[in-house]
Amino acid sequence: MRATRAIIHLDNLSQNISRIKKAVHEKVTVCIPVKADAYGHGAIPVAKTALEAGADCLAVATADEGIELRKAGIDCIILVLGIGLPEEIPLIVGYGLTPMITDREVVAALQLESALQGRRTSCHLKVDTGMGRIGCLPEEAADLAAEICRNRNLVLSGTATHLSVSDSPLQDDEHYTTTQLARFTQALEHIRAAGIDPGLVHASNSGAIISRPDAHFDMIRPGILVYGYQPSADCPTRIPVTPVMELETRLVSVRSLRAGSAVSYGRTWVAGQDTVIGTLPIGYADGLHRNLSPGLKVEICGDTYPVVGRICMDQCMVDLGPHSRIKRWEKVTIFGPGLVSASDVARVAGTIPYEITCAINNRRVPRVYTGTPAYTAEKR
Ligand SMILES: *Cc1c(COP(=O)(O)O)cnc(C)c1O
């Protein structure tokens, strides 16, 4: 296996789930989003660990992601959060995935396919209360719920919305979340007034789990918190969580360079003094974005060192300083639970930790699972 690898600390994942469960009412159902290969951590080991740690169900973005879990023997409820093509509906029904209902066309297609396969498909109604992405308008919710309930092959087992600024402490944003929740509550009232049970009611992503107990309802959908990060740097309150992914590599070259020596493409960095330059076998093709240099620091032997010069496709360079005693083959941590987190990396790149862990290319960077005996040997 190559030097560059992503260690996935499943013990941290379990601990994060326990801490989230402790922060909400004990009756609240926990649905863990494992979309995008579990934010880059590996969907199957993460899903299995999450269920063992007390998660009740899972959520994915696409039918394919749900099928991958089913093929691995995972038989819990799997919500499909995104809208697929009509061609994907036979798969949703056949694999017993739980789609989000956003409009009548989806209801009709699901009803037809479920009848064809002789199945009852459990669905969740998705209400757009201000995210502006997918879902019916709040005032359409009751009619759409009735439409679902009229169908013998469909079951309305949940009603959901998604909050767009629940991670923001700004007063204006807090008001917006309050407005979204009011619209959602009103939609629920209309559904109930029509004599329909909305099923499991859910609205909370990580931001709302932390800051809006009034948004927990029957079920929560904690994503980034489970993977060990706060949803935003300026969240006023937090649930203590520990990063799960540790991206590490090794120094494959350690060389002394003279003052005035240029490093990497474009010779954007020139040594101001005689120094020691280390080379790491990781680059933007692995998911270490080119715009992280200058700015990125990596951890070696308990200290941090700057990446200097442009990040190449497969390699990058670190200034170890003039008096370095660090040896070739030493371990280097790009980010993880230690001195540098994916949040720190995100700040340098002008993005969020979600994008940093998702970007680690799983065709090139092997995931190595530790922390849970059953998966320690499991590699991809
Ligand atoms: C991704 C996603 C979540 C999880 O969001 P986090 O900010 O990672 O907690 C919850 N709900 C929906 C609909 C999502 O798409």
CSV table of C-alpha atoms and ligand atoms in Angstrom, one decimal:
chain,number,residue,atom,x,y,z
A,1,MET,CA,0.0,0.0,0.0
A,2,ARG,CA,1.2,3.5,-0.8
A,3,ALA,CA,2.4,6.0,1.8
A,4,THR,CA,-0.6,8.2,1.4
A,5,ARG,CA,-3.7,6.8,3.1
A,6,ALA,CA,-6.8,7.9,5.0
A,7,ILE,CA,-7.0,6.2,8.4
A,8,ILE,CA,-10.7,6.0,9.5
A,9,HIS,CA,-11.1,6.0,13.2
A,10,LEU,CA,-14.3,4.1,13.7
A,11,ASP,CA,-14.1,4.4,17.5
A,12,ASN,CA,-14.3,8.2,17.1
A,13,LEU,CA,-17.3,7.8,14.8
A,14,SER,CA,-19.1,5.7,17.5
A,15,GLN,CA,-18.2,8.1,20.2
A,16,ASN,CA,-19.5,11.1,18.1
A,17,ILE,CA,-22.8,9.3,17.6
A,18,SER,CA,-23.1,8.7,21.4
A,19,ARG,CA,-22.4,12.3,22.1
A,20,ILE,CA,-25.0,13.4,19.6
A,21,LYS,CA,-27.6,11.0,21.1
A,22,LYS,CA,-26.9,12.3,24.5
A,23,ALA,CA,-27.6,15.9,23.3
A,24,VAL,CA,-31.1,15.1,22.1
A,25,HIS,CA,-34.2,13.7,23.7
A,26,GLU,CA,-33.9,9.9,24.1
A,27,LYS,CA,-37.0,9.3,21.9
A,28,VAL,CA,-35.5,11.1,18.9
A,29,THR,CA,-34.7,8.7,16.0
A,30,VAL,CA,-31.2,9.0,14.6
A,31,CYS,CA,-30.7,8.9,10.8
A,32,ILE,CA,-27.1,9.1,9.7
A,33,PRO,CA,-26.3,10.6,6.2
A,34,VAL,CA,-23.8,8.3,4.6
A,35,LYS,CA,-24.1,10.1,1.2
A,36,ALA,CA,-21.0,10.7,-1.0
A,37,ASP,CA,-19.3,7.5,0.4
A,38,ALA,CA,-20.0,8.7,3.9
A,39,TYR,CA,-18.5,12.2,3.3
A,40,GLY,CA,-15.4,10.4,1.9
A,41,HIS,CA,-15.0,8.0,4.8
A,42,GLY,CA,-16.4,4.8,3.1
A,43,ALA,CA,-20.1,4.2,3.2
A,44,ILE,CA,-20.2,0.5,4.2
A,45,PRO,CA,-17.9,0.4,7.2
A,46,VAL,CA,-19.3,3.8,8.4
A,47,ALA,CA,-22.9,2.5,7.9
A,48,LYS,CA,-22.2,-0.7,9.9
A,49,THR,CA,-20.4,1.1,12.7
A,50,ALA,CA,-23.2,3.8,12.9
A,51,LEU,CA,-25.9,1.2,13.2
A,52,GLU,CA,-23.9,-0.6,15.9
A,53,ALA,CA,-23.4,2.7,17.7
A,54,GLY,CA,-27.2,3.2,17.9
A,55,ALA,CA,-28.2,4.9,14.7
A,56,ASP,CA,-31.7,3.8,13.6
A,57,CYS,CA,-31.5,4.5,9.9
A,58,LEU,CA,-29.3,5.9,7.1
A,59,ALA,CA,-29.6,8.5,4.3
A,60,VAL,CA,-28.0,8.6,0.9
A,61,ALA,CA,-28.2,11.0,-2.0
A,62,THR,CA,-28.8,8.6,-4.9
A,63,ALA,CA,-30.4,5.2,-5.5
A,64,ASP,CA,-26.9,3.8,-6.4
A,65,GLU,CA,-25.6,4.8,-3.0
A,66,GLY,CA,-28.6,3.0,-1.4
A,67,ILE,CA,-28.1,-0.1,-3.5
A,68,GLU,CA,-24.4,-0.3,-2.5
A,69,LEU,CA,-25.6,-0.5,1.2
A,70,ARG,CA,-28.3,-3.1,0.4
A,71,LYS,CA,-25.7,-5.3,-1.4
A,72,ALA,CA,-23.6,-5.1,1.7
A,73,GLY,CA,-26.4,-6.7,3.6
A,74,ILE,CA,-27.6,-3.5,5.4
A,75,ASP,CA,-31.4,-3.9,5.8
A,76,CYS,CA,-32.3,-0.8,7.8
A,77,ILE,CA,-34.5,2.1,6.5
A,78,ILE,CA,-32.4,4.0,3.8
A,79,LEU,CA,-33.7,7.4,2.9
A,80,VAL,CA,-32.8,8.7,-0.6
A,81,LEU,CA,-32.5,12.4,-0.1
A,82,GLY,CA,-32.1,13.5,-3.8
A,83,ILE,CA,-34.4,13.2,-6.8
A,84,GLY,CA,-33.4,10.5,-9.3
A,85,LEU,CA,-34.4,10.0,-12.9
A,86,PRO,CA,-37.6,8.2,-13.7
A,87,GLU,CA,-35.4,5.3,-14.8
A,88,GLU,CA,-34.1,4.9,-11.3
A,89,ILE,CA,-37.6,4.3,-9.7
A,90,PRO,CA,-37.6,0.5,-10.4
A,91,LEU,CA,-34.4,0.3,-8.4
A,92,ILE,CA,-35.7,2.4,-5.5
A,93,VAL,CA,-38.8,0.2,-5.3
A,94,GLY,CA,-37.0,-3.1,-5.9
A,95,TYR,CA,-34.3,-2.4,-3.3
A,96,GLY,CA,-36.8,-1.1,-0.7
A,97,LEU,CA,-35.3,2.3,-0.5
A,98,THR,CA,-37.3,5.2,1.0
A,99,PRO,CA,-37.6,8.1,-1.6
A,100,MET,CA,-38.5,11.7,-0.8
A,101,ILE,CA,-41.8,12.8,-2.4
A,102,THR,CA,-41.6,16.2,-3.9
A,103,ASP,CA,-44.4,16.4,-6.5
A,104,ARG,CA,-47.3,14.5,-8.1
A,105,GLU,CA,-45.2,13.2,-11.0
A,106,VAL,CA,-43.0,11.3,-8.5
A,107,VAL,CA,-46.1,10.0,-6.6
A,108,ALA,CA,-47.6,8.6,-9.9
A,109,ALA,CA,-44.3,7.0,-11.0
A,110,LEU,CA,-43.7,5.4,-7.6
A,111,GLN,CA,-47.3,4.1,-7.4
A,112,LEU,CA,-47.1,2.6,-10.9
A,113,GLU,CA,-43.8,0.8,-10.3
A,114,SER,CA,-44.8,-0.3,-6.8
A,115,ALA,CA,-48.0,-1.9,-8.2
A,116,LEU,CA,-46.0,-3.5,-11.0
A,117,GLN,CA,-43.6,-5.1,-8.5
A,118,GLY,CA,-46.4,-5.9,-6.0
A,119,ARG,CA,-44.8,-3.9,-3.3
A,120,ARG,CA,-45.7,-1.1,-0.8
A,121,THR,CA,-43.1,1.6,-1.0
A,122,SER,CA,-42.5,3.7,2.1
A,123,CYS,CA,-42.0,7.4,1.3
A,124,HIS,CA,-41.2,10.7,3.0
A,125,LEU,CA,-42.8,13.9,2.0
A,126,LYS,CA,-40.3,16.7,1.4
A,127,VAL,CA,-41.4,20.2,2.1
A,128,ASP,CA,-39.4,23.2,0.8
A,129,THR,CA,-39.7,25.8,3.6
A,130,GLY,CA,-37.0,28.1,2.3
A,131,MET,CA,-34.0,26.0,1.1
A,132,GLY,CA,-35.1,26.5,-2.5
A,133,ARG,CA,-33.7,23.2,-3.6
A,134,ILE,CA,-36.3,20.4,-3.7
A,135,GLY,CA,-39.7,19.8,-2.2
A,136,CYS,CA,-43.3,20.9,-2.4
A,137,LEU,CA,-44.4,24.3,-1.2
A,138,PRO,CA,-45.8,24.2,2.4
A,139,GLU,CA,-49.3,25.0,1.1
A,140,GLU,CA,-49.2,22.0,-1.3
A,141,ALA,CA,-48.0,19.6,1.5
A,142,ALA,CA,-51.5,18.4,2.7
A,143,ASP,CA,-52.7,17.7,-0.9
A,144,LEU,CA,-49.6,15.8,-1.8
A,145,ALA,CA,-49.8,13.8,1.5
A,146,ALA,CA,-53.4,13.0,0.6
A,147,GLU,CA,-52.3,11.9,-2.9
A,148,ILE,CA,-49.8,9.5,-1.4
A,149,CYS,CA,-52.3,8.1,1.1
A,150,ARG,CA,-54.8,7.4,-1.7
A,151,ASN,CA,-52.4,5.0,-3.2
A,152,ARG,CA,-52.5,1.4,-1.8
A,153,ASN,CA,-48.9,0.8,-2.9
A,154,LEU,CA,-47.5,3.8,-1.1
A,155,VAL,CA,-47.1,4.5,2.6
A,156,LEU,CA,-46.4,8.0,4.0
A,157,SER,CA,-43.9,7.2,6.7
A,158,GLY,CA,-42.3,10.6,7.2
A,159,THR,CA,-42.4,14.3,6.5
A,160,ALA,CA,-39.2,16.4,6.2
A,161,THR,CA,-37.7,19.8,5.5
A,162,HIS,CA,-34.2,21.1,5.2
A,163,LEU,CA,-32.8,24.2,6.9
A,164,SER,CA,-30.4,26.5,5.0
A,165,VAL,CA,-28.8,28.6,7.7
A,166,SER,CA,-29.2,26.5,10.9
A,167,ASP,CA,-25.4,26.7,11.5
A,168,SER,CA,-25.3,30.5,11.5
A,169,PRO,CA,-25.3,32.5,14.7
A,170,LEU,CA,-26.4,35.7,12.9
A,171,GLN,CA,-29.7,37.1,14.2
A,172,ASP,CA,-31.1,37.5,10.7
A,173,ASP,CA,-30.3,33.8,10.0
A,174,GLU,CA,-31.8,32.7,13.3
A,175,HIS,CA,-35.0,34.5,12.2
A,176,TYR,CA,-34.9,32.8,8.9
A,177,THR,CA,-34.7,29.4,10.6
A,178,THR,CA,-37.6,30.3,12.8
A,179,THR,CA,-39.6,31.2,9.7
A,180,GLN,CA,-38.7,27.9,8.0
A,181,LEU,CA,-39.8,26.0,11.1
A,182,ALA,CA,-43.0,27.9,11.3
A,183,ARG,CA,-43.8,27.1,7.7
A,184,PHE,CA,-43.0,23.5,8.4
A,185,THR,CA,-45.2,23.3,11.5
A,186,GLN,CA,-48.0,24.9,9.5
A,187,ALA,CA,-47.7,22.3,6.7
A,188,LEU,CA,-47.8,19.6,9.4
A,189,GLU,CA,-50.9,21.1,10.9
A,190,HIS,CA,-52.6,21.1,7.5
A,191,ILE,CA,-51.6,17.4,7.0
A,192,ARG,CA,-53.0,16.4,10.4
A,193,ALA,CA,-56.1,18.5,9.8
A,194,ALA,CA,-56.7,16.4,6.7
A,195,GLY,CA,-56.8,13.4,9.0
A,196,ILE,CA,-53.3,12.2,7.7
A,197,ASP,CA,-50.5,11.0,9.9
A,198,PRO,CA,-47.3,12.7,8.7
A,199,GLY,CA,-45.1,9.9,10.0
A,200,LEU,CA,-41.7,10.6,11.3
A,201,VAL,CA,-41.2,14.4,11.3
A,202,HIS,CA,-37.6,15.6,10.7
A,203,ALA,CA,-35.8,18.8,9.9
A,204,SER,CA,-32.4,18.9,11.7
A,205,ASN,CA,-29.0,18.8,10.1
A,206,SER,CA,-26.0,19.2,12.3
A,207,GLY,CA,-26.5,23.0,12.7
A,208,ALA,CA,-30.0,22.6,14.0
A,209,ILE,CA,-29.1,19.7,16.2
A,210,ILE,CA,-26.7,22.0,18.0
A,211,SER,CA,-28.6,25.2,18.0
A,212,ARG,CA,-32.3,24.5,17.6
A,213,PRO,CA,-33.8,22.0,20.0
A,214,ASP,CA,-37.2,23.2,18.7
A,215,ALA,CA,-36.2,21.6,15.3
A,216,HIS,CA,-35.4,18.1,16.6
A,217,PHE,CA,-39.0,16.7,16.1
A,218,ASP,CA,-39.1,12.9,15.8
A,219,MET,CA,-35.8,12.4,13.9
A,220,ILE,CA,-32.5,14.1,13.4
A,221,ARG,CA,-30.1,13.8,10.4
A,222,PRO,CA,-26.6,14.6,11.7
A,223,GLY,CA,-23.9,14.5,9.0
A,224,ILE,CA,-20.8,16.5,9.6
A,225,LEU,CA,-21.0,16.1,13.4
A,226,VAL,CA,-20.8,12.3,13.0
A,227,TYR,CA,-17.6,12.8,11.0
A,228,GLY,CA,-16.2,14.9,13.8
A,229,TYR,CA,-16.6,18.5,12.7
A,230,GLN,CA,-18.8,21.5,13.7
A,231,PRO,CA,-21.1,22.6,10.8
A,232,SER,CA,-19.5,26.0,10.8
A,233,ALA,CA,-16.6,27.7,12.5
A,234,ASP,CA,-18.7,30.3,14.2
A,235,CYS,CA,-21.3,28.0,15.7
A,236,PRO,CA,-21.9,29.6,19.2
A,237,THR,CA,-22.7,26.3,20.9
A,238,ARG,CA,-21.3,22.9,20.1
A,239,ILE,CA,-21.4,19.2,20.7
A,240,PRO,CA,-17.9,17.9,21.4
A,241,VAL,CA,-16.9,15.6,18.5
A,242,THR,CA,-13.6,14.2,17.3
A,243,PRO,CA,-12.5,14.0,13.6
A,244,VAL,CA,-12.8,10.5,12.2
A,245,MET,CA,-10.6,10.8,9.1
A,246,GLU,CA,-6.8,11.1,9.5
A,247,LEU,CA,-5.1,11.8,6.2
A,248,GLU,CA,-1.4,10.7,6.4
A,249,THR,CA,1.6,10.3,4.2
A,250,ARG,CA,5.4,9.9,4.6
A,251,LEU,CA,8.4,12.0,3.7
A,252,VAL,CA,9.8,10.3,0.5
A,253,SER,CA,12.6,12.8,0.1
A,254,VAL,CA,14.5,15.0,2.5
A,255,ARG,CA,17.2,17.3,1.0
A,256,SER,CA,19.2,20.4,1.8
A,257,LEU,CA,18.7,23.2,-0.6
A,258,ARG,CA,20.7,26.4,-0.8
A,259,ALA,CA,19.3,29.9,-0.3
A,260,GLY,CA,17.8,31.1,-3.5
A,261,SER,CA,16.7,27.7,-4.7
A,262,ALA,CA,13.2,27.6,-6.3
A,263,VAL,CA,10.6,25.0,-5.4
A,264,SER,CA,7.9,23.6,-7.7
A,265,TYR,CA,6.1,24.8,-10.8
A,266,GLY,CA,6.1,28.5,-11.5
A,267,ARG,CA,8.9,28.9,-8.9
A,268,THR,CA,6.5,30.8,-6.7
A,269,TRP,CA,8.6,30.0,-3.6
A,270,VAL,CA,12.3,30.6,-3.3
A,271,ALA,CA,14.3,29.6,-0.2
A,272,GLY,CA,15.2,32.7,1.7
A,273,GLN,CA,18.0,30.8,3.5
A,274,ASP,CA,19.7,27.4,3.3
A,275,THR,CA,17.0,25.0,4.4
A,276,VAL,CA,15.8,21.4,4.3
A,277,ILE,CA,12.9,20.6,1.9
A,278,GLY,CA,10.8,17.4,2.3
A,279,THR,CA,8.7,15.9,-0.5
A,280,LEU,CA,5.3,14.3,0.1
A,281,PRO,CA,3.7,11.8,-2.3
A,282,ILE,CA,0.3,13.6,-2.2
A,283,GLY,CA,-1.0,16.1,-4.6
A,284,TYR,CA,-4.2,17.6,-6.1
A,285,ALA,CA,-5.1,14.3,-7.8
A,286,ASP,CA,-5.4,12.8,-4.3
A,287,GLY,CA,-7.8,15.6,-3.3
A,288,LEU,CA,-5.2,18.0,-1.8
A,289,HIS,CA,-6.5,21.1,-3.6
A,290,ARG,CA,-3.9,23.2,-5.5
A,291,ASN,CA,-5.1,26.4,-3.9
A,292,LEU,CA,-4.0,25.1,-0.4
A,293,SER,CA,-0.5,26.4,-1.1
A,294,PRO,CA,0.6,28.9,0.2
A,295,GLY,CA,-1.1,28.5,3.6
A,296,LEU,CA,-1.4,24.8,4.3
A,297,LYS,CA,0.6,23.4,7.3
A,298,VAL,CA,1.1,19.8,7.9
A,299,GLU,CA,2.0,17.9,11.1
A,300,ILE,CA,5.3,16.1,11.5
A,301,CYS,CA,6.6,14.8,14.9
A,302,GLY,CA,4.3,17.0,16.9
A,303,ASP,CA,5.1,20.3,15.1
A,304,THR,CA,3.6,22.0,12.0
A,305,TYR,CA,5.5,22.9,8.8
A,306,PRO,CA,4.4,24.9,5.8
A,307,VAL,CA,3.8,23.4,2.4
A,308,VAL,CA,5.8,25.6,0.0
A,309,GLY,CA,5.5,26.2,-3.7
A,310,ARG,CA,2.7,24.9,-5.9
A,311,ILE,CA,1.0,21.6,-5.0
A,312,CYS,CA,1.6,19.3,-8.0
A,313,MET,CA,-0.7,16.5,-9.2
A,314,ASP,CA,1.0,13.8,-7.2
A,315,GLN,CA,3.5,15.5,-4.9
A,316,CYS,CA,4.1,18.6,-2.8
A,317,MET,CA,7.0,20.1,-0.8
A,318,VAL,CA,7.4,21.1,2.9
A,319,ASP,CA,9.9,23.5,4.3
A,320,LEU,CA,11.4,21.6,7.3
A,321,GLY,CA,13.7,24.6,8.3
A,322,PRO,CA,17.5,25.0,8.3
A,323,HIS,CA,18.2,22.9,11.3
A,324,SER,CA,15.8,20.0,10.7
A,325,ARG,CA,16.6,16.6,12.1
A,326,ILE,CA,13.5,15.0,10.7
A,327,LYS,CA,14.3,11.9,8.8
A,328,ARG,CA,13.3,10.5,5.4
A,329,TRP,CA,10.2,8.1,5.7
A,330,GLU,CA,8.9,10.0,8.7
A,331,LYS,CA,5.1,10.0,9.0
A,332,VAL,CA,3.3,13.3,8.0
A,333,THR,CA,-0.3,14.1,9.0
A,334,ILE,CA,-2.1,16.3,6.5
A,335,PHE,CA,-5.2,16.6,8.7
A,336,GLY,CA,-7.0,14.6,11.4
A,337,PRO,CA,-7.8,14.6,15.1
A,338,GLY,CA,-4.3,16.0,15.9
A,339,LEU,CA,-2.7,19.5,15.4
A,340,VAL,CA,-4.3,20.2,12.0
A,341,SER,CA,-8.0,19.5,11.3
A,342,ALA,CA,-10.0,19.4,8.1
A,343,SER,CA,-11.5,22.7,9.4
A,344,ASP,CA,-8.1,24.3,9.4
A,345,VAL,CA,-7.5,23.0,5.8
A,346,ALA,CA,-10.9,24.2,4.8
A,347,ARG,CA,-10.1,27.7,6.1
A,348,VAL,CA,-7.0,27.9,3.9
A,349,ALA,CA,-8.9,26.7,0.8
A,350,GLY,CA,-11.9,29.1,1.5
A,351,THR,CA,-14.3,26.2,1.9
A,352,ILE,CA,-15.9,23.9,4.5
A,353,PRO,CA,-14.6,20.7,6.1
A,354,TYR,CA,-17.3,18.7,4.2
A,355,GLU,CA,-15.6,19.5,0.9
A,356,ILE,CA,-12.2,18.6,2.2
A,357,THR,CA,-13.0,15.0,3.3
A,358,CYS,CA,-15.3,14.3,0.3
A,359,ALA,CA,-12.5,15.4,-2.0
A,360,ILE,CA,-10.0,12.7,-0.9
A,361,ASN,CA,-9.9,10.6,-4.0
A,362,ASN,CA,-10.8,7.0,-3.0
A,363,ARG,CA,-9.4,5.6,-6.2
A,364,ARG,CA,-6.0,6.7,-5.1
A,365,VAL,CA,-6.0,7.0,-1.4
A,366,PRO,CA,-6.7,3.7,0.4
A,367,ARG,CA,-9.0,3.9,3.4
A,368,VAL,CA,-7.7,2.0,6.4
A,369,TYR,CA,-10.2,1.2,9.2
A,370,THR,CA,-9.2,1.1,12.8
A,371,GLY,CA,-10.9,1.3,16.1
A,372,THR,CA,-13.4,-1.5,15.7
A,373,PRO,CA,-12.1,-5.0,15.6
A,374,ALA,CA,-14.6,-6.2,13.0
A,375,TYR,CA,-13.4,-3.7,10.4
A,376,THR,CA,-9.7,-3.3,11.2
A,377,ALA,CA,-8.9,-5.7,8.4
A,378,GLU,CA,-11.4,-4.2,5.9
A,379,LYS,CA,-9.6,-2.1,3.3
A,380,ARG,CA,-10.7,-0.6,0.0
B,1,LIG,C1,-26.5,16.2,3.8
B,1,LIG,C2,-27.8,16.4,4.5
B,1,LIG,C3,-27.9,16.5,5.9
B,1,LIG,C4,-26.7,16.4,6.8
B,1,LIG,O1,-26.1,17.8,6.9
B,1,LIG,P1,-25.0,18.1,7.9
B,1,LIG,O2,-24.8,19.6,7.7
B,1,LIG,O3,-23.8,17.4,7.4
B,1,LIG,O4,-25.4,17.7,9.2
B,1,LIG,C5,-29.1,16.5,6.4
B,1,LIG,N1,-30.2,16.6,5.6
B,1,LIG,C6,-30.2,16.6,4.3
B,1,LIG,C7,-31.4,16.7,3.5
B,1,LIG,C8,-28.9,16.6,3.6
B,1,LIG,O5,-28.8,16.6,2.3
